[in-house]
Amino acid sequence: MSSDSYDLIVIGAGPGGYVCAIRAAQLGMKVACVEKRDSLGGTCLNVGCIPSKALLSTSEKFESAKHDYEGMGIKTGGVELDLPGMMTFKDSVVEANTKGIEFLFKKNKIDWLKGAGKIKGAGTVEVDGKDYAAKNIVIATGSDVASLPGIEIDEKRVVSSTGALVLDKVPETMIVIGGGVIGLEMGSVWARLGAKVTVVEFLDQILPGMDGEVRKEANKIFAKQGIEFKLSTKVTSVTPDKDGVDLTLEPAAGGDVEKMQAEIVLVAVGRRPYTDSLGLEEAGVEMDERGRVKTDHGFKTNVDGIYAIGDVIAGPMLAHKAEEEGVVLAEMLAGQSGHIDYNLIPGVVYTHPEVANIGQTEEQLKEAGVEYKAGKFPFMANGRARAMNCTDGFVKILADAKTDRVLGCHIIGPEAGTLIAEIAAFMEFGGTAEDIARTCHPHPTLEEVLKESALAVHGRQIHM
Ligand code: FAD
Ligand code: NAD
């Protein structure tokens, strides 16, 4: 094989692409990964999961030190924000992670082809004017920020999540368009640092797609934290001027127009699959009506030897979903078999408290006519949550009424994102509520709330 010829070329080094490249290399393939950014790791490591979690973590510590410590007998003597220092910390976390992927590429002998990749047809990828040959090509080009018609994101006053990660001062006021995951995570960061945050959501409740009770509870808790919500409302215009940004809002169902002003507007209305300048049309690769690359269950496009994974195909736009797809595809290309149960991909919102879910919601089960039992238990009745001074929220487990098999779990509460992993493992093995209830959980832990809610499915909870 010549130096410009590979078993596999992956385009895009996000969690889908870099994981696929590493697994393929582990399985003995000669692999290259094309990435046009100056650093590896994609949206997730550079402008997504990792920097947002660094700011969520530091802003939560700041907020706690300001408001919670005194009630727990800790005198801080005045807490001040050093925003440049916080941003430097966040940047250092990003750099450590992206450099880590460079190290992994070297360790696995994966060539990083620096530049924008273009598919010239099955078997050939062009990078910066040079052609590379590959037996197989994987499109892992991810997603980009979506906006609304007539709203221009300048990343200064009207920002996307990317701009919201690098603001150089805390705005007095911030209007967030969209009460989804990014709106709540980035809205929480800036609210904790001192901005007056208003979230405008088109639907009648925040966090679409999540369990109804969790959505209501989340709204209540975040409102208590000082975030204002305007539900069933759409933003019809956004006009930056020298003093800030003027907005017009309208009830979703139509009605009187309201005018608002904010120093910063964050547009968080979703992301779009990214296939710009990739040459898909010329290569004859089919897309769906939403601009996503069309694939079959084996991630194959309609063109032999071209595959796609991650945010650029259908399914939830989540890093761990992209990673699972990367691993399974690499194994399939090596002649192994693989399968992903898309019902078992957990979702987590890293607010305080966190929100996490897996499987079906009550609304989905009702709509499908499935008979189920629900067991719910509040963190308020858990000793560890009290000791941590984090008692907001609950766990809800949904189990099949006849078989007791767990069909879904919905959590709002401390460390929900960590707790959901236990339920994911039970569900992966077809576990029942009784299985969770009979498993000895250490005391005192937040995990006991999982056990109690499993017991509650059968009306046997002990501590309430
Ligand atoms: P991406 O990570 O988007 O990577 C694609 C890469 O391909 C990019 O680096 C791009 O530069 C490159 N590329 C594109 N076209 C070309 C080309 N022609 N040539 C060369 N390179 C190209 N998900 C979670 O699971 N948990 C979270 O906490 C979370 N937080 C998020 C926070 C924010 C603010 C955002 C924006 C997203 C977050 N996500 C989170 C979503 C997560 O980042 C994505 O689901 C994930 O990054 C998708 O991975 P991917 O590999 O499909 O694509
Ligand atoms: P989202 O789909 O989660 O939320 C967008 C929200 O905007 C929805 O509630 C929608 O109803 C609302 N909306 C749409 N048009 C509107 C309008 N005109 N006016 C008011 N509201 C409007 O999208 P997002 O928050 O931008 O996140 C994008 C993607 O990134 C998501 O798919 C998410 O999975 C991923 N992400 C994940 C995490 C995480 O896992 N913790 C964090 C950030 C982002």
XYZ file of C-alpha atoms and ligand atoms in Angstrom:
561
model
C 0.000 0.000 0.000
C 1.478 3.387 -0.983
C 1.873 6.113 1.631
C -1.171 7.921 0.160
C -3.392 4.890 0.206
C -5.388 3.642 3.204
C -7.806 0.930 4.292
C -9.936 3.661 5.825
C -10.158 7.450 5.583
C -12.408 9.110 8.151
C -13.473 12.690 7.413
C -13.917 14.631 10.663
C -12.132 14.090 13.982
C -15.044 14.574 16.397
C -16.092 11.838 18.844
C -17.629 9.849 15.971
C -14.637 10.145 13.633
C -11.696 9.896 16.022
C -13.182 6.936 17.891
C -13.926 5.139 14.607
C -10.334 5.793 13.471
C -8.838 4.458 16.719
C -10.992 1.304 16.769
C -10.213 0.603 13.086
C -6.482 1.010 13.772
C -6.762 -1.350 16.765
C -8.295 -3.895 14.377
C -5.267 -3.694 12.064
C -6.435 -1.212 9.413
C -4.198 1.481 7.965
C -6.156 4.630 8.858
C -6.102 8.362 8.125
C -8.414 10.998 9.591
C -9.027 14.308 7.804
C -9.662 17.323 10.050
C -9.780 20.944 8.997
C -9.773 22.460 12.472
C -6.371 23.251 14.033
C -7.048 20.734 16.779
C -8.644 17.283 17.000
C -11.798 16.354 18.914
C -14.492 18.062 16.822
C -17.345 20.153 18.173
C -17.373 18.117 21.380
C -13.846 18.833 22.592
C -13.346 22.272 21.046
C -16.650 24.178 21.290
C -19.173 21.741 22.763
C -19.324 19.213 25.587
C -15.927 19.881 27.155
C -15.670 23.713 27.296
C -19.346 23.987 28.301
C -18.834 21.481 31.129
C -15.716 23.357 32.291
C -17.769 26.572 32.558
C -20.713 24.734 34.141
C -18.412 23.237 36.738
C -16.553 26.455 37.601
C -19.669 28.653 37.585
C -21.430 26.157 39.860
C -18.530 26.310 42.319
C -18.655 30.132 42.192
C -22.416 30.161 42.789
C -22.108 27.664 45.670
C -19.296 29.599 47.306
C -21.397 32.767 47.115
C -24.718 31.409 48.287
C -24.536 27.914 49.798
C -21.394 27.643 51.915
C -22.455 29.957 54.710
C -25.464 27.737 55.514
C -23.012 24.838 55.880
C -20.681 26.621 58.294
C -18.062 27.814 55.820
C -17.081 31.492 55.822
C -15.535 32.497 52.523
C -14.786 36.135 53.325
C -16.256 37.435 50.060
C -16.116 35.655 46.722
C -15.065 37.440 43.564
C -15.284 36.414 39.957
C -12.105 36.340 37.863
C -13.684 35.767 34.438
C -10.403 35.768 32.461
C -9.039 33.190 34.933
C -12.169 31.055 34.506
C -11.806 31.218 30.710
C -8.100 30.314 30.936
C -8.997 27.266 33.013
C -11.646 26.262 30.445
C -9.148 26.694 27.579
C -6.581 24.570 29.417
C -9.147 21.780 29.823
C -9.910 21.923 26.077
C -6.219 21.874 25.183
C -5.462 18.905 27.441
C -8.285 16.955 25.816
C -7.514 17.831 22.176
C -3.790 17.145 22.666
C -4.824 13.828 24.205
C -6.435 12.825 20.896
C -3.229 13.794 19.036
C -1.346 11.457 21.377
C -3.870 8.660 20.730
C -3.534 9.145 16.958
C 0.249 8.781 17.224
C -0.068 5.772 19.529
C -2.393 4.054 17.033
C -0.386 5.163 13.961
C -3.292 7.141 12.515
C -2.297 9.842 10.020
C -3.964 13.230 10.588
C -4.517 14.705 7.110
C -4.776 18.419 7.937
C -7.250 20.362 5.822
C -10.746 20.130 4.397
C -11.631 16.782 2.847
C -13.671 16.414 -0.316
C -15.026 13.110 -1.601
C -14.268 12.698 -5.292
C -16.199 9.430 -5.535
C -15.925 6.000 -3.909
C -12.289 5.354 -2.981
C -10.862 8.898 -3.303
C -10.661 11.819 -0.888
C -9.024 15.098 -1.825
C -7.367 17.132 0.922
C -5.890 20.512 0.017
C -5.502 19.606 -3.657
C -3.963 16.179 -3.073
C -5.765 12.864 -3.680
C -5.688 9.997 -1.187
C -7.018 6.515 -1.925
C -9.083 4.466 0.514
C -10.896 1.127 0.441
C -13.565 2.724 2.634
C -14.526 6.308 3.503
C -16.431 7.399 6.628
C -18.221 10.751 6.714
C -18.097 12.018 10.308
C -18.382 15.751 9.629
C -20.810 16.415 12.481
C -23.056 19.431 12.844
C -23.028 23.200 13.004
C -25.098 25.889 14.694
C -28.587 26.485 13.259
C -30.196 29.921 13.237
C -33.631 31.342 12.516
C -34.689 33.104 9.322
C -33.700 36.781 9.437
C -31.475 36.391 12.515
C -27.787 36.879 11.895
C -25.378 35.402 14.427
C -22.403 37.804 14.680
C -20.855 35.966 17.691
C -20.522 39.358 19.423
C -23.970 40.489 20.572
C -26.018 37.775 18.891
C -24.125 34.620 19.751
C -24.410 30.869 19.273
C -23.125 28.406 21.879
C -19.644 28.995 20.419
C -19.766 32.744 21.165
C -21.394 32.115 24.552
C -18.303 30.103 25.559
C -15.957 33.070 25.098
C -17.787 36.214 26.308
C -15.203 38.567 27.801
C -17.595 40.150 30.295
C -20.686 39.079 32.170
C -23.635 40.701 30.374
C -26.195 42.467 32.540
C -28.971 40.864 30.533
C -29.067 37.825 28.267
C -32.006 36.560 26.256
C -31.743 32.927 25.253
C -33.820 31.832 22.272
C -34.627 28.148 22.820
C -35.254 26.296 26.098
C -33.435 23.127 25.011
C -30.167 21.665 26.265
C -27.808 24.435 25.135
C -30.177 27.211 26.223
C -30.411 25.811 29.748
C -26.744 24.854 30.138
C -25.270 28.118 28.797
C -28.130 30.156 30.311
C -27.260 28.600 33.711
C -23.562 29.485 33.317
C -24.210 33.188 32.679
C -27.043 33.421 35.232
C -24.694 32.029 37.907
C -22.023 34.550 36.940
C -24.509 37.411 37.390
C -26.513 37.954 34.169
C -30.279 38.378 34.273
C -31.258 35.521 31.943
C -34.596 35.171 30.141
C -35.287 32.014 28.128
C -37.804 32.337 25.299
C -39.226 28.959 24.242
C -41.600 28.383 21.355
C -43.247 25.312 22.922
C -45.397 25.330 26.075
C -42.593 23.751 28.132
C -38.768 23.603 28.182
C -36.671 20.497 27.355
C -38.738 19.023 24.509
C -38.773 15.243 24.260
C -38.136 14.699 27.967
C -40.605 13.266 30.489
C -43.440 15.729 31.182
C -43.083 15.705 34.980
C -39.327 16.260 34.728
C -39.860 19.189 32.340
C -42.264 20.872 34.786
C -39.987 20.269 37.775
C -36.983 21.585 35.824
C -38.880 24.741 34.924
C -39.824 25.260 38.588
C -36.283 24.707 39.890
C -34.560 26.900 37.256
C -37.134 29.668 37.806
C -36.307 29.483 41.550
C -32.653 29.977 40.562
C -33.611 33.285 38.923
C -33.956 32.318 35.243
C -37.095 33.834 33.723
C -39.072 31.770 31.207
C -41.328 32.986 28.439
C -43.009 29.831 27.164
C -45.254 29.461 24.084
C -43.473 32.496 22.695
C -41.552 33.058 19.477
C -38.935 35.656 18.678
C -39.821 37.396 15.436
C -36.933 39.846 15.101
C -33.485 40.438 16.553
C -31.791 43.765 15.794
C -28.431 44.662 17.301
C -27.735 48.381 17.843
C -25.070 50.315 19.711
C -26.689 49.804 23.135
C -27.534 46.145 22.836
C -30.047 44.028 20.968
C -33.720 44.841 20.332
C -36.086 41.903 20.067
C -39.718 41.471 19.192
C -41.599 38.533 20.662
C -45.008 37.149 19.830
C -47.195 34.490 21.460
C -46.677 31.229 19.495
C -50.423 31.119 18.788
C -50.411 34.742 17.561
C -51.374 37.905 19.471
C -49.848 41.102 20.823
C -46.220 41.816 20.028
C -43.847 42.431 22.960
C -40.576 44.337 22.707
C -37.494 43.460 24.779
C -33.843 44.530 24.981
C -30.801 42.568 26.012
C -27.051 43.060 26.089
C -26.490 39.601 24.587
C -28.809 37.251 22.709
C -27.953 33.540 22.611
C -29.527 31.644 19.725
C -29.957 28.001 20.821
C -32.614 26.572 18.518
C -30.810 23.397 17.450
C -27.974 22.280 15.185
C -27.854 21.268 11.519
C -25.935 18.423 9.903
C -22.711 19.748 8.368
C -21.812 18.602 4.837
C -20.631 21.907 3.303
C -18.058 21.544 0.466
C -17.824 17.800 1.031
C -18.663 16.949 -2.568
C -21.595 14.696 -1.643
C -23.773 15.765 -4.547
C -21.019 15.129 -7.109
C -20.224 11.789 -5.460
C -23.930 10.867 -5.667
C -24.386 10.394 -1.888
C -28.065 10.717 -0.956
C -29.299 13.020 1.808
C -32.668 13.108 3.558
C -35.158 15.979 3.705
C -33.339 17.455 6.736
C -29.934 17.517 5.056
C -28.632 14.456 6.917
C -26.618 11.794 5.102
C -28.927 8.829 4.484
C -27.601 5.490 5.777
C -28.889 1.957 6.354
C -28.557 0.108 9.685
C -24.917 -0.631 8.882
C -24.128 3.115 8.372
C -23.764 2.495 4.620
C -24.759 5.269 2.234
C -26.192 4.514 -1.197
C -22.611 4.610 -2.611
C -20.530 1.456 -2.019
C -17.526 2.082 0.234
C -18.919 5.339 1.702
C -20.344 5.293 5.238
C -21.539 7.974 7.682
C -21.872 8.281 11.485
C -22.541 10.830 14.241
C -24.396 14.151 14.100
C -24.394 14.133 10.290
C -26.838 11.169 10.209
C -30.236 10.614 11.865
C -30.575 10.145 15.630
C -29.816 12.196 18.723
C -26.952 14.682 18.309
C -24.909 13.341 21.206
C -21.207 12.598 21.537
C -21.673 9.136 23.071
C -24.103 8.170 20.274
C -21.459 9.206 17.705
C -18.794 7.217 19.591
C -20.910 4.052 19.724
C -21.514 4.335 15.990
C -17.787 4.834 15.357
C -16.871 1.660 17.236
C -19.612 -0.491 15.701
C -18.813 0.684 12.161
C -15.068 0.006 12.551
C -15.865 -3.493 13.820
C -18.265 -4.136 10.929
C -15.610 -2.997 8.445
C -13.255 -5.522 10.053
C -15.787 -8.281 9.394
C -17.351 -8.369 12.859
C -21.015 -7.769 13.624
C -22.436 -4.950 15.702
C -25.652 -3.403 16.933
C -26.765 -0.245 18.733
C -30.025 -0.084 20.690
C -31.035 3.544 20.082
C -33.647 3.275 22.849
C -30.799 2.908 25.335
C -28.854 6.085 24.613
C -28.969 8.189 27.760
C -29.415 11.961 27.589
C -28.050 14.321 30.240
C -28.462 18.049 30.808
C -25.581 19.300 32.963
C -27.477 22.007 34.831
C -27.785 22.103 38.611
C -29.476 19.866 39.402
C -28.730 17.633 36.422
C -31.468 16.118 34.294
C -31.046 12.630 32.807
C -33.180 10.192 30.904
C -33.117 6.829 29.159
C -35.734 4.738 27.389
C -39.377 5.709 27.061
C -41.222 8.596 28.705
C -44.664 8.169 30.275
C -46.085 10.168 27.375
C -44.548 7.772 24.825
C -45.764 4.683 26.683
C -49.314 6.080 26.924
C -49.309 6.925 23.236
C -48.089 3.424 22.343
C -50.761 1.878 24.606
C -48.156 0.066 26.745
C -49.306 -0.835 30.259
C -46.702 0.287 32.763
C -46.131 0.986 36.442
C -44.283 4.091 37.663
C -42.169 4.295 40.820
C -41.030 7.713 41.998
C -38.795 8.744 44.888
C -37.600 12.257 45.898
C -34.000 13.190 46.734
C -35.469 15.063 49.733
C -35.945 11.687 51.479
C -32.346 10.535 50.881
C -29.773 10.982 53.653
C -26.810 11.586 51.335
C -28.672 14.216 49.287
C -29.503 16.017 52.560
C -25.870 15.786 53.680
C -24.829 17.287 50.334
C -27.465 20.029 50.683
C -28.855 18.985 47.240
C -32.394 17.813 47.806
C -34.220 19.112 44.726
C -35.697 16.583 42.307
C -36.651 12.920 42.026
C -36.063 9.618 40.224
C -38.875 7.981 38.258
C -38.627 4.413 36.993
C -41.146 3.055 34.495
C -41.587 -0.716 34.281
C -43.747 -2.962 32.114
C -46.912 -3.802 34.090
C -46.764 -7.506 33.156
C -43.058 -8.358 32.845
C -41.648 -5.703 35.248
C -38.898 -4.997 32.675
C -37.583 -1.441 32.999
C -38.825 0.660 30.073
C -37.537 4.074 31.067
C -35.941 6.162 33.786
C -36.164 9.919 34.281
C -34.099 11.789 36.824
C -33.832 15.378 37.919
C -31.465 15.718 40.829
C -27.842 15.723 42.001
C -25.494 13.701 39.757
C -28.390 12.493 37.603
C -25.940 11.988 34.722
C -23.882 9.537 36.755
C -26.902 7.760 38.242
C -28.494 7.084 34.837
C -25.544 4.817 33.897
C -26.683 2.199 36.448
C -30.136 2.102 34.873
C -28.583 1.931 31.379
C -26.675 -1.201 32.429
C -29.810 -2.825 33.901
C -31.795 -2.014 30.756
C -29.005 -3.273 28.490
C -29.338 -6.676 30.205
C -33.165 -6.620 30.112
C -33.365 -6.009 33.879
C -36.572 -5.559 35.881
C -37.540 -3.075 38.599
C -37.317 -6.034 41.014
C -33.687 -6.631 39.893
C -32.793 -3.049 40.846
C -34.777 -3.240 44.087
C -33.038 -6.503 45.141
C -29.538 -5.213 44.339
C -27.644 -4.117 47.462
C -26.811 -0.423 47.073
C -24.178 1.159 49.345
C -25.347 3.540 52.076
C -25.375 6.499 52.219
C -25.416 7.209 48.482
C -27.571 8.976 45.924
C -27.891 5.551 44.215
C -30.259 4.536 47.010
C -32.828 6.809 45.358
C -32.686 4.484 42.321
C -33.327 1.471 44.566
C -36.167 3.241 46.393
C -37.871 4.257 43.142
C -37.566 0.659 41.886
C -39.172 -0.465 45.163
C -41.827 2.226 44.627
C -42.793 0.558 41.313
C -44.291 -2.160 43.556
C -45.377 0.218 46.355
C -42.642 -1.087 48.736
C -40.401 1.956 49.192
C -38.919 1.998 52.698
C -37.975 5.590 53.454
C -41.205 7.357 52.523
P -18.352 16.813 15.440
O -17.948 16.716 16.857
O -19.160 17.975 15.009
O -17.008 16.737 14.579
C -16.994 16.871 13.208
C -15.624 17.363 12.790
O -15.547 17.267 11.377
C -15.359 18.824 13.125
O -14.163 18.940 13.868
C -15.217 19.522 11.766
O -14.215 20.527 11.761
C -14.790 18.365 10.884
N -15.129 18.534 9.491
C -16.332 18.848 8.941
N -16.263 18.859 7.588
C -14.982 18.549 7.284
C -14.282 18.385 6.063
N -14.893 18.512 4.882
N -12.960 18.082 6.122
C -12.322 17.935 7.301
N -12.938 18.054 8.487
C -14.247 18.350 8.474
N -23.117 15.981 23.452
C -23.074 15.179 24.520
O -23.228 13.966 24.374
N -22.868 15.673 25.778
C -22.709 16.994 25.997
O -22.520 17.407 27.145
C -22.750 17.870 24.887
N -22.578 19.191 25.065
C -22.585 20.020 23.976
C -22.432 21.376 24.195
C -22.447 22.247 23.132
C -22.275 23.728 23.373
C -22.599 21.736 21.802
C -22.581 22.667 20.624
C -22.758 20.381 21.589
C -22.762 19.511 22.673
N -22.949 18.142 22.522
C -22.947 17.321 23.604
C -23.142 17.536 21.188
C -21.818 16.913 20.697
O -20.823 17.906 20.665
C -22.014 16.306 19.318
O -23.084 15.381 19.349
C -20.763 15.569 18.869
O -19.650 16.429 18.848
C -20.964 14.954 17.485
O -19.814 14.290 17.096
P -19.419 14.071 15.567
O -18.143 13.313 15.586
O -20.563 13.512 14.830
O -19.178 15.519 14.957
P -32.517 21.609 21.234
O -33.196 20.936 20.130
O -32.176 20.857 22.468
O -33.398 22.845 21.732
C -33.826 23.850 20.865
C -35.024 24.536 21.502
O -35.320 25.696 20.760
C -36.281 23.665 21.500
O -36.825 23.660 22.799
C -37.186 24.354 20.485
O -38.553 24.198 20.777
C -36.732 25.801 20.646
N -37.018 26.663 19.502
C -36.895 26.374 18.175
N -37.250 27.438 17.439
C -37.588 28.423 18.292
C -38.036 29.771 18.143
N -38.207 30.293 16.948
N -38.278 30.507 19.237
C -38.122 29.951 20.479
N -37.713 28.685 20.681
C -37.443 27.940 19.603
O -31.216 22.283 20.591
P -29.952 22.977 21.260
O -30.214 23.284 22.692
O -29.558 24.076 20.344
O -28.878 21.828 21.182
C -28.459 21.310 19.902
C -27.984 19.900 20.019
O -26.787 19.818 20.771
C -29.007 19.030 20.687
O -29.399 18.043 19.759
C -28.322 18.407 21.832
O -28.499 17.019 21.827
C -26.853 18.729 21.657
N -26.335 19.125 22.976
C -26.298 18.191 23.955
C -25.887 18.539 25.218
C -25.880 17.508 26.289
O -25.975 16.336 25.966
N -25.754 17.887 27.551
C -25.521 19.837 25.495
C -25.591 20.775 24.487
C -25.993 20.392 23.219
